[in-house]
Structure formats: structure tokens, C-alpha cells
């Protein structure tokens, strides 16, 4: 007995955790600053922590009411109906729900390269096929309708990430509209806004009233600081919102996650602090890091350092964990998450020392 042929599937490669690296290096985890996974350096909202504690005695109950409460809160925030909000276990879960709802075996999807590896993974799980459009470093990873449409060939789903991971680039509102109006009527454009809170651009959710071939995914993992609870959602057109009941995994979003997300959603001061810290850190990296960085709308920057693997390894041994972007097809770069102000300054100090050492070794 063997599983089906999975040779076309690529495993997701996450950033390594501080405890994992500490064991490898024989260090105390407290000596390490993890800036490799775009997590919120402020931790979760205190209100979310309190909600988690309050929910703990109720985890023997299926999360029916909490799921409905979170759905209603998100619907109110985005001025949509509750049926248009598909709460899921992380935004990854929402991507899976959309694949379940849309794809027939053999249908093609169009994904960005470089990009989030779960787009093609989700499609292949549902027996879809994958095509790619290239975001070029030479063009500063510009996301334009032409970039997507030049590769488009009637795919059933087209994925756009804005802000984009790992480059941080964004697609303008008018460009999203052009894309929506240029693809076939039975093509779904999925706009992934996992880092949307950090962006100064309006959300594509506001386009749903006029476009029934759009879905937007969001997460509580980043600006809301709940990555460990796996909670996210999609917002979909009203016309086909009832598909959710037929594709969602029963009770996939846990009681604790739903209650924490509700509390985090209401803690506006916490989110404002998280966003402002990230925007400060992006500017600091741009101004102080001795390597070129691309303008970013997320809570990270992509830096061109020459040999990304060597720089990431050297920085790790000095206590700073950054993301080697070789898995994105960018071996000459590293991605550095926005830390607290202290963590960001320390990261720049360490990375500049590493870059100086590399230059001295390879003049």
C-alpha cells in the first residue's frame, strides 16, 4: 500500500524556530532573535491572552457559537454578509476551501514565482495543475496586470499576493480591477492579503460588490499576533457564499482560536502599535542595512546580500535568525522580519558585521 504519486508536490519550508536553532548550536533560545517567519514581535494582544485563558475551561465544547460570533464580527468590519466570510484554520485553510469550491480534477491555476508555496500545494491536493507567472528581480518584482496576463491561459484560479511574500511589493487597486475585468468570467482571482494590515493601500474586499470573480484571504497570524492558533478567513462574493457549508472542514477553527481572534480584532491600539513598529523597521532596514532592500508593504524586507545561505548561517551563529530565500528561488537574498526597535537595530548591526566579513573574505 502506497499513497498516490506525490512527486509533483513540494514540501512547505518554514522558517526555523529559535528552540530548534538553539539545540543545533548549543545555545540558550534566549540568546537568539528569530526574524525568519514574519511573526509579530510584540507577542499576542493582552486581550487575546485573556480570551484564551477564559476559553480554556470550555474546550470540551465544539466551537459553534464562537465561530458564528467571529464570522459576524468580520462581516461587520468589512460590511459584507456573514455568509461571505469563510472562517478557517489559518489563511491556508481558506485557500483550501476555495480550491475545494472551484477546482475540478485537471483544472489549472496560475501562481506567482517566487511566491507562497501553498498556492500550488493546495491546487495539487485537489488534483489541479499549476502554471506560473514570473515576478522578476530585474523589474523589482513589480506586480502588474501585464505580468499576470502575459502568462494567463484561461486558468480557473489566479493568485495574487499583495503585499507579496518575499519581496513585499504590492498591486495597485486599479491594477486588481483591470485583472478582474481581463480574465475569463469563470476564472477566480484570489487576492491574498495576509500582510494587508501593514499596507497603506485599501483592501480588495471593497471590490466584491462589483466583481463576482474575486475572493480575498486574510489571517490573524501577522498583525494580530496569533500565528500559533492558526486562524484566518476568506471573503467571497455573495452570489456563491453558500458553498462554504459544503466545503468547510467541520469545526476547523478551534474555540480558543475564535475567541482569541475576536478579542484581537477589538484591540485596535495593539494592532496600531504592531503596524507602526513594522513601518519604522522597514525604514530602518532601508536606511541602515549595508545591502539593497526592496520597498515593502509587509512586516519584512527582502535584502540582496550576495550569498543568502552564507549570510543567514553566519547571522544565526551570532544570534539573529533570518530567512534564507533559496527556497523561493532567490539564493542571493535573505528576508528579514521586522522586529521590535531593539531587535531590528541588533539585526542590522549583526548583518552589517556579517556582510563586512564576507566582503573582506571575498574582496
mmCIF file with all atom_site columns, N, CA, C and O in Angstrom, residues 166-203:
data_model
loop_
_atom_site.group_PDB
_atom_site.id
_atom_site.type_symbol
_atom_site.label_atom_id
_atom_site.label_alt_id
_atom_site.label_comp_id
_atom_site.label_asym_id
_atom_site.label_entity_id
_atom_site.label_seq_id
_atom_site.pdbx_PDB_ins_code
_atom_site.Cartn_x
_atom_site.Cartn_y
_atom_site.Cartn_z
_atom_site.occupancy
_atom_site.B_iso_or_equiv
_atom_site.pdbx_formal_charge
_atom_site.auth_seq_id
_atom_site.auth_comp_id
_atom_site.auth_asym_id
_atom_site.auth_atom_id
_atom_site.pdbx_PDB_model_num
ATOM 1   N N  . UNK A 1 166 ? 8.156   36.826 -0.976  1.00 0.00 ? 166 UNK A N  1
ATOM 2   C CA . UNK A 1 166 ? 9.018   37.522 -0.010  1.00 0.00 ? 166 UNK A CA 1
ATOM 3   C C  . UNK A 1 166 ? 9.419   38.951 -0.368  1.00 0.00 ? 166 UNK A C  1
ATOM 4   O O  . UNK A 1 166 ? 10.180  39.563 0.369   1.00 0.00 ? 166 UNK A O  1
ATOM 5   N N  . UNK A 1 167 ? 8.957   39.498 -1.495  1.00 0.00 ? 167 UNK A N  1
ATOM 6   C CA . UNK A 1 167 ? 9.500   40.780 -1.948  1.00 0.00 ? 167 UNK A CA 1
ATOM 7   C C  . UNK A 1 167 ? 8.869   41.987 -1.260  1.00 0.00 ? 167 UNK A C  1
ATOM 8   O O  . UNK A 1 167 ? 9.504   43.033 -1.140  1.00 0.00 ? 167 UNK A O  1
ATOM 9   N N  . UNK A 1 168 ? 7.602   41.868 -0.834  1.00 0.00 ? 168 UNK A N  1
ATOM 10  C CA . UNK A 1 168 ? 6.923   42.981 -0.189  1.00 0.00 ? 168 UNK A CA 1
ATOM 11  C C  . UNK A 1 168 ? 6.229   43.930 -1.147  1.00 0.00 ? 168 UNK A C  1
ATOM 12  O O  . UNK A 1 168 ? 5.621   44.915 -0.711  1.00 0.00 ? 168 UNK A O  1
ATOM 13  N N  . UNK A 1 169 ? 6.300   43.664 -2.462  1.00 0.00 ? 169 UNK A N  1
ATOM 14  C CA . UNK A 1 169 ? 5.667   44.551 -3.430  1.00 0.00 ? 169 UNK A CA 1
ATOM 15  C C  . UNK A 1 169 ? 4.146   44.413 -3.367  1.00 0.00 ? 169 UNK A C  1
ATOM 16  O O  . UNK A 1 169 ? 3.609   43.423 -2.863  1.00 0.00 ? 169 UNK A O  1
ATOM 17  N N  . UNK A 1 170 ? 3.458   45.432 -3.930  1.00 0.00 ? 170 UNK A N  1
ATOM 18  C CA . UNK A 1 170 ? 2.005   45.457 -3.867  1.00 0.00 ? 170 UNK A CA 1
ATOM 19  C C  . UNK A 1 170 ? 1.410   45.679 -5.253  1.00 0.00 ? 170 UNK A C  1
ATOM 20  O O  . UNK A 1 170 ? 2.070   46.217 -6.142  1.00 0.00 ? 170 UNK A O  1
ATOM 21  N N  . UNK A 1 171 ? 0.160   45.261 -5.410  1.00 0.00 ? 171 UNK A N  1
ATOM 22  C CA . UNK A 1 171 ? -0.574  45.530 -6.641  1.00 0.00 ? 171 UNK A CA 1
ATOM 23  C C  . UNK A 1 171 ? -1.560  46.663 -6.377  1.00 0.00 ? 171 UNK A C  1
ATOM 24  O O  . UNK A 1 171 ? -2.327  46.614 -5.406  1.00 0.00 ? 171 UNK A O  1
ATOM 25  N N  . UNK A 1 172 ? -1.555  47.647 -7.228  1.00 0.00 ? 172 UNK A N  1
ATOM 26  C CA . UNK A 1 172 ? -2.438  48.796 -7.066  1.00 0.00 ? 172 UNK A CA 1
ATOM 27  C C  . UNK A 1 172 ? -3.899  48.384 -7.254  1.00 0.00 ? 172 UNK A C  1
ATOM 28  O O  . UNK A 1 172 ? -4.200  47.432 -7.964  1.00 0.00 ? 172 UNK A O  1
ATOM 29  N N  . UNK A 1 173 ? -4.797  49.139 -6.597  1.00 0.00 ? 173 UNK A N  1
ATOM 30  C CA . UNK A 1 173 ? -6.225  48.841 -6.685  1.00 0.00 ? 173 UNK A CA 1
ATOM 31  C C  . UNK A 1 173 ? -6.697  48.817 -8.142  1.00 0.00 ? 173 UNK A C  1
ATOM 32  O O  . UNK A 1 173 ? -7.404  47.896 -8.564  1.00 0.00 ? 173 UNK A O  1
ATOM 33  N N  . UNK A 1 174 ? -6.309  49.819 -8.922  1.00 0.00 ? 174 UNK A N  1
ATOM 34  C CA . UNK A 1 174 ? -6.760  49.869 -10.305 1.00 0.00 ? 174 UNK A CA 1
ATOM 35  C C  . UNK A 1 174 ? -6.215  48.705 -11.131 1.00 0.00 ? 174 UNK A C  1
ATOM 36  O O  . UNK A 1 174 ? -6.845  48.263 -12.098 1.00 0.00 ? 174 UNK A O  1
ATOM 37  N N  . UNK A 1 175 ? -5.050  48.189 -10.734 1.00 0.00 ? 175 UNK A N  1
ATOM 38  C CA . UNK A 1 175 ? -4.486  47.040 -11.436 1.00 0.00 ? 175 UNK A CA 1
ATOM 39  C C  . UNK A 1 175 ? -5.240  45.759 -11.092 1.00 0.00 ? 175 UNK A C  1
ATOM 40  O O  . UNK A 1 175 ? -5.397  44.866 -11.939 1.00 0.00 ? 175 UNK A O  1
ATOM 41  N N  . UNK A 1 176 ? -5.684  45.635 -9.836  1.00 0.00 ? 176 UNK A N  1
ATOM 42  C CA . UNK A 1 176 ? -6.509  44.490 -9.460  1.00 0.00 ? 176 UNK A CA 1
ATOM 43  C C  . UNK A 1 176 ? -7.802  44.508 -10.265 1.00 0.00 ? 176 UNK A C  1
ATOM 44  O O  . UNK A 1 176 ? -8.254  43.478 -10.779 1.00 0.00 ? 176 UNK A O  1
ATOM 45  N N  . UNK A 1 177 ? -8.413  45.692 -10.389 1.00 0.00 ? 177 UNK A N  1
ATOM 46  C CA . UNK A 1 177 ? -9.645  45.818 -11.166 1.00 0.00 ? 177 UNK A CA 1
ATOM 47  C C  . UNK A 1 177 ? -9.408  45.427 -12.618 1.00 0.00 ? 177 UNK A C  1
ATOM 48  O O  . UNK A 1 177 ? -10.202 44.681 -13.220 1.00 0.00 ? 177 UNK A O  1
ATOM 49  N N  . UNK A 1 178 ? -8.303  45.901 -13.187 1.00 0.00 ? 178 UNK A N  1
ATOM 50  C CA . UNK A 1 178 ? -8.001  45.548 -14.574 1.00 0.00 ? 178 UNK A CA 1
ATOM 51  C C  . UNK A 1 178 ? -7.847  44.045 -14.742 1.00 0.00 ? 178 UNK A C  1
ATOM 52  O O  . UNK A 1 178 ? -8.327  43.463 -15.726 1.00 0.00 ? 178 UNK A O  1
ATOM 53  N N  . UNK A 1 179 ? -7.188  43.409 -13.789 1.00 0.00 ? 179 UNK A N  1
ATOM 54  C CA . UNK A 1 179 ? -7.016  41.964 -13.855 1.00 0.00 ? 179 UNK A CA 1
ATOM 55  C C  . UNK A 1 179 ? -8.365  41.257 -13.774 1.00 0.00 ? 179 UNK A C  1
ATOM 56  O O  . UNK A 1 179 ? -8.656  40.335 -14.559 1.00 0.00 ? 179 UNK A O  1
ATOM 57  N N  . UNK A 1 180 ? -9.212  41.678 -12.843 1.00 0.00 ? 180 UNK A N  1
ATOM 58  C CA . UNK A 1 180 ? -10.529 41.073 -12.682 1.00 0.00 ? 180 UNK A CA 1
ATOM 59  C C  . UNK A 1 180 ? -11.353 41.179 -13.958 1.00 0.00 ? 180 UNK A C  1
ATOM 60  O O  . UNK A 1 180 ? -12.108 40.258 -14.312 1.00 0.00 ? 180 UNK A O  1
ATOM 61  N N  . UNK A 1 181 ? -11.221 42.289 -14.648 1.00 0.00 ? 181 UNK A N  1
ATOM 62  C CA . UNK A 1 181 ? -12.022 42.532 -15.838 1.00 0.00 ? 181 UNK A CA 1
ATOM 63  C C  . UNK A 1 181 ? -11.402 41.935 -17.104 1.00 0.00 ? 181 UNK A C  1
ATOM 64  O O  . UNK A 1 181 ? -12.066 41.903 -18.144 1.00 0.00 ? 181 UNK A O  1
ATOM 65  N N  . UNK A 1 182 ? -10.151 41.456 -17.002 1.00 0.00 ? 182 UNK A N  1
ATOM 66  C CA . UNK A 1 182 ? -9.460  40.922 -18.179 1.00 0.00 ? 182 UNK A CA 1
ATOM 67  C C  . UNK A 1 182 ? -9.509  39.407 -18.272 1.00 0.00 ? 182 UNK A C  1
ATOM 68  O O  . UNK A 1 182 ? -9.398  38.853 -19.368 1.00 0.00 ? 182 UNK A O  1
ATOM 69  N N  . UNK A 1 183 ? -9.649  38.730 -17.134 1.00 0.00 ? 183 UNK A N  1
ATOM 70  C CA . UNK A 1 183 ? -9.667  37.269 -17.166 1.00 0.00 ? 183 UNK A CA 1
ATOM 71  C C  . UNK A 1 183 ? -11.045 36.775 -17.600 1.00 0.00 ? 183 UNK A C  1
ATOM 72  O O  . UNK A 1 183 ? -12.028 37.524 -17.620 1.00 0.00 ? 183 UNK A O  1
ATOM 73  N N  . UNK A 1 184 ? -11.133 35.494 -17.942 1.00 0.00 ? 184 UNK A N  1
ATOM 74  C CA . UNK A 1 184 ? -12.408 34.895 -18.320 1.00 0.00 ? 184 UNK A CA 1
ATOM 75  C C  . UNK A 1 184 ? -13.403 34.963 -17.170 1.00 0.00 ? 184 UNK A C  1
ATOM 76  O O  . UNK A 1 184 ? -13.015 35.008 -15.995 1.00 0.00 ? 184 UNK A O  1
ATOM 77  N N  . UNK A 1 185 ? -14.688 34.908 -17.507 1.00 0.00 ? 185 UNK A N  1
ATOM 78  C CA . UNK A 1 185 ? -15.713 35.069 -16.471 1.00 0.00 ? 185 UNK A CA 1
ATOM 79  C C  . UNK A 1 185 ? -15.745 33.912 -15.473 1.00 0.00 ? 185 UNK A C  1
ATOM 80  O O  . UNK A 1 185 ? -16.263 34.064 -14.367 1.00 0.00 ? 185 UNK A O  1
ATOM 81  N N  . UNK A 1 186 ? -15.183 32.762 -15.857 1.00 0.00 ? 186 UNK A N  1
ATOM 82  C CA . UNK A 1 186 ? -15.166 31.641 -14.927 1.00 0.00 ? 186 UNK A CA 1
ATOM 83  C C  . UNK A 1 186 ? -13.799 31.455 -14.273 1.00 0.00 ? 186 UNK A C  1
ATOM 84  O O  . UNK A 1 186 ? -13.488 30.386 -13.741 1.00 0.00 ? 186 UNK A O  1
ATOM 85  N N  . UNK A 1 187 ? -12.968 32.500 -14.276 1.00 0.00 ? 187 UNK A N  1
ATOM 86  C CA . UNK A 1 187 ? -11.692 32.490 -13.563 1.00 0.00 ? 187 UNK A CA 1
ATOM 87  C C  . UNK A 1 187 ? -11.850 33.246 -12.246 1.00 0.00 ? 187 UNK A C  1
ATOM 88  O O  . UNK A 1 187 ? -12.321 34.386 -12.227 1.00 0.00 ? 187 UNK A O  1
ATOM 89  N N  . UNK A 1 188 ? -11.474 32.614 -11.163 1.00 0.00 ? 188 UNK A N  1
ATOM 90  C CA . UNK A 1 188 ? -11.489 33.250 -9.846  1.00 0.00 ? 188 UNK A CA 1
ATOM 91  C C  . UNK A 1 188 ? -10.129 33.871 -9.560  1.00 0.00 ? 188 UNK A C  1
ATOM 92  O O  . UNK A 1 188 ? -9.102  33.186 -9.648  1.00 0.00 ? 188 UNK A O  1
ATOM 93  N N  . UNK A 1 189 ? -10.111 35.149 -9.246  1.00 0.00 ? 189 UNK A N  1
ATOM 94  C CA . UNK A 1 189 ? -8.887  35.824 -8.824  1.00 0.00 ? 189 UNK A CA 1
ATOM 95  C C  . UNK A 1 189 ? -8.870  35.833 -7.300  1.00 0.00 ? 189 UNK A C  1
ATOM 96  O O  . UNK A 1 189 ? -9.769  36.398 -6.660  1.00 0.00 ? 189 UNK A O  1
ATOM 97  N N  . UNK A 1 190 ? -7.878  35.181 -6.720  1.00 0.00 ? 190 UNK A N  1
ATOM 98  C CA . UNK A 1 190 ? -7.714  35.150 -5.265  1.00 0.00 ? 190 UNK A CA 1
ATOM 99  C C  . UNK A 1 190 ? -6.641  36.155 -4.889  1.00 0.00 ? 190 UNK A C  1
ATOM 100 O O  . UNK A 1 190 ? -5.484  36.014 -5.288  1.00 0.00 ? 190 UNK A O  1
ATOM 101 N N  . UNK A 1 191 ? -7.025  37.168 -4.130  1.00 0.00 ? 191 UNK A N  1
ATOM 102 C CA . UNK A 1 191 ? -6.083  38.175 -3.664  1.00 0.00 ? 191 UNK A CA 1
ATOM 103 C C  . UNK A 1 191 ? -5.736  37.844 -2.210  1.00 0.00 ? 191 UNK A C  1
ATOM 104 O O  . UNK A 1 191 ? -6.588  37.938 -1.320  1.00 0.00 ? 191 UNK A O  1
ATOM 105 N N  . UNK A 1 192 ? -4.525  37.435 -1.992  1.00 0.00 ? 192 UNK A N  1
ATOM 106 C CA . UNK A 1 192 ? -4.042  37.052 -0.663  1.00 0.00 ? 192 UNK A CA 1
ATOM 107 C C  . UNK A 1 192 ? -3.502  38.289 0.032   1.00 0.00 ? 192 UNK A C  1
ATOM 108 O O  . UNK A 1 192 ? -2.486  38.855 -0.373  1.00 0.00 ? 192 UNK A O  1
ATOM 109 N N  . UNK A 1 193 ? -4.177  38.716 1.107   1.00 0.00 ? 193 UNK A N  1
ATOM 110 C CA . UNK A 1 193 ? -3.787  39.900 1.868   1.00 0.00 ? 193 UNK A CA 1
ATOM 111 C C  . UNK A 1 193 ? -3.347  39.528 3.281   1.00 0.00 ? 193 UNK A C  1
ATOM 112 O O  . UNK A 1 193 ? -3.717  40.166 4.255   1.00 0.00 ? 193 UNK A O  1
ATOM 113 N N  . UNK A 1 194 ? -2.515  38.489 3.377   1.00 0.00 ? 194 UNK A N  1
ATOM 114 C CA . UNK A 1 194 ? -2.039  38.061 4.690   1.00 0.00 ? 194 UNK A CA 1
ATOM 115 C C  . UNK A 1 194 ? -1.345  39.193 5.444   1.00 0.00 ? 194 UNK A C  1
ATOM 116 O O  . UNK A 1 194 ? -1.406  39.261 6.679   1.00 0.00 ? 194 UNK A O  1
ATOM 117 N N  . UNK A 1 195 ? -0.693  40.087 4.697   1.00 0.00 ? 195 UNK A N  1
ATOM 118 C CA . UNK A 1 195 ? 0.031   41.206 5.307   1.00 0.00 ? 195 UNK A CA 1
ATOM 119 C C  . UNK A 1 195 ? -0.718  42.524 5.126   1.00 0.00 ? 195 UNK A C  1
ATOM 120 O O  . UNK A 1 195 ? -0.146  43.598 5.230   1.00 0.00 ? 195 UNK A O  1
ATOM 121 N N  . UNK A 1 196 ? -2.007  42.435 4.850   1.00 0.00 ? 196 UNK A N  1
ATOM 122 C CA . UNK A 1 196 ? -2.781  43.610 4.489   1.00 0.00 ? 196 UNK A CA 1
ATOM 123 C C  . UNK A 1 196 ? -2.812  44.708 5.530   1.00 0.00 ? 196 UNK A C  1
ATOM 124 O O  . UNK A 1 196 ? -2.862  45.896 5.186   1.00 0.00 ? 196 UNK A O  1
ATOM 125 N N  . UNK A 1 197 ? -2.780  44.344 6.809   1.00 0.00 ? 197 UNK A N  1
ATOM 126 C CA . UNK A 1 197 ? -2.837  45.370 7.860   1.00 0.00 ? 197 UNK A CA 1
ATOM 127 C C  . UNK A 1 197 ? -1.629  46.294 7.825   1.00 0.00 ? 197 UNK A C  1
ATOM 128 O O  . UNK A 1 197 ? -1.721  47.454 8.238   1.00 0.00 ? 197 UNK A O  1
ATOM 129 N N  . UNK A 1 198 ? -0.509  45.799 7.327   1.00 0.00 ? 198 UNK A N  1
ATOM 130 C CA . UNK A 1 198 ? 0.711   46.607 7.283   1.00 0.00 ? 198 UNK A CA 1
ATOM 131 C C  . UNK A 1 198 ? 0.736   47.558 6.085   1.00 0.00 ? 198 UNK A C  1
ATOM 132 O O  . UNK A 1 198 ? 1.563   48.462 6.027   1.00 0.00 ? 198 UNK A O  1
ATOM 133 N N  . UNK A 1 199 ? -0.142  47.320 5.140   1.00 0.00 ? 199 UNK A N  1
ATOM 134 C CA . UNK A 1 199 ? -0.164  48.106 3.915   1.00 0.00 ? 199 UNK A CA 1
ATOM 135 C C  . UNK A 1 199 ? -0.973  49.387 4.100   1.00 0.00 ? 199 UNK A C  1
ATOM 136 O O  . UNK A 1 199 ? -1.905  49.435 4.907   1.00 0.00 ? 199 UNK A O  1
ATOM 137 N N  . UNK A 1 200 ? -0.618  50.397 3.334   1.00 0.00 ? 200 UNK A N  1
ATOM 138 C CA . UNK A 1 200 ? -1.389  51.636 3.340   1.00 0.00 ? 200 UNK A CA 1
ATOM 139 C C  . UNK A 1 200 ? -2.410  51.674 2.209   1.00 0.00 ? 200 UNK A C  1
ATOM 140 O O  . UNK A 1 200 ? -3.136  52.661 2.047   1.00 0.00 ? 200 UNK A O  1
ATOM 141 N N  . UNK A 1 201 ? -2.494  50.612 1.431   1.00 0.00 ? 201 UNK A N  1
ATOM 142 C CA . UNK A 1 201 ? -3.453  50.549 0.328   1.00 0.00 ? 201 UNK A CA 1
ATOM 143 C C  . UNK A 1 201 ? -4.777  49.964 0.821   1.00 0.00 ? 201 UNK A C  1
ATOM 144 O O  . UNK A 1 201 ? -4.803  49.150 1.743   1.00 0.00 ? 201 UNK A O  1
ATOM 145 N N  . UNK A 1 202 ? -5.899  50.336 0.203   1.00 0.00 ? 202 UNK A N  1
ATOM 146 C CA . UNK A 1 202 ? -7.199  49.772 0.596   1.00 0.00 ? 202 UNK A CA 1
ATOM 147 C C  . UNK A 1 202 ? -7.292  48.302 0.218   1.00 0.00 ? 202 UNK A C  1
ATOM 148 O O  . UNK A 1 202 ? -6.670  47.837 -0.729  1.00 0.00 ? 202 UNK A O  1
ATOM 149 N N  . UNK A 1 203 ? -8.106  47.567 0.967   1.00 0.00 ? 203 UNK A N  1
ATOM 150 C CA . UNK A 1 203 ? -8.262  46.148 0.717   1.00 0.00 ? 203 UNK A CA 1
ATOM 151 C C  . UNK A 1 203 ? -9.093  45.892 -0.529  1.00 0.00 ? 203 UNK A C  1
ATOM 152 O O  . UNK A 1 203 ? -10.029 46.627 -0.858  1.00 0.00 ? 203 UNK A O  1
#
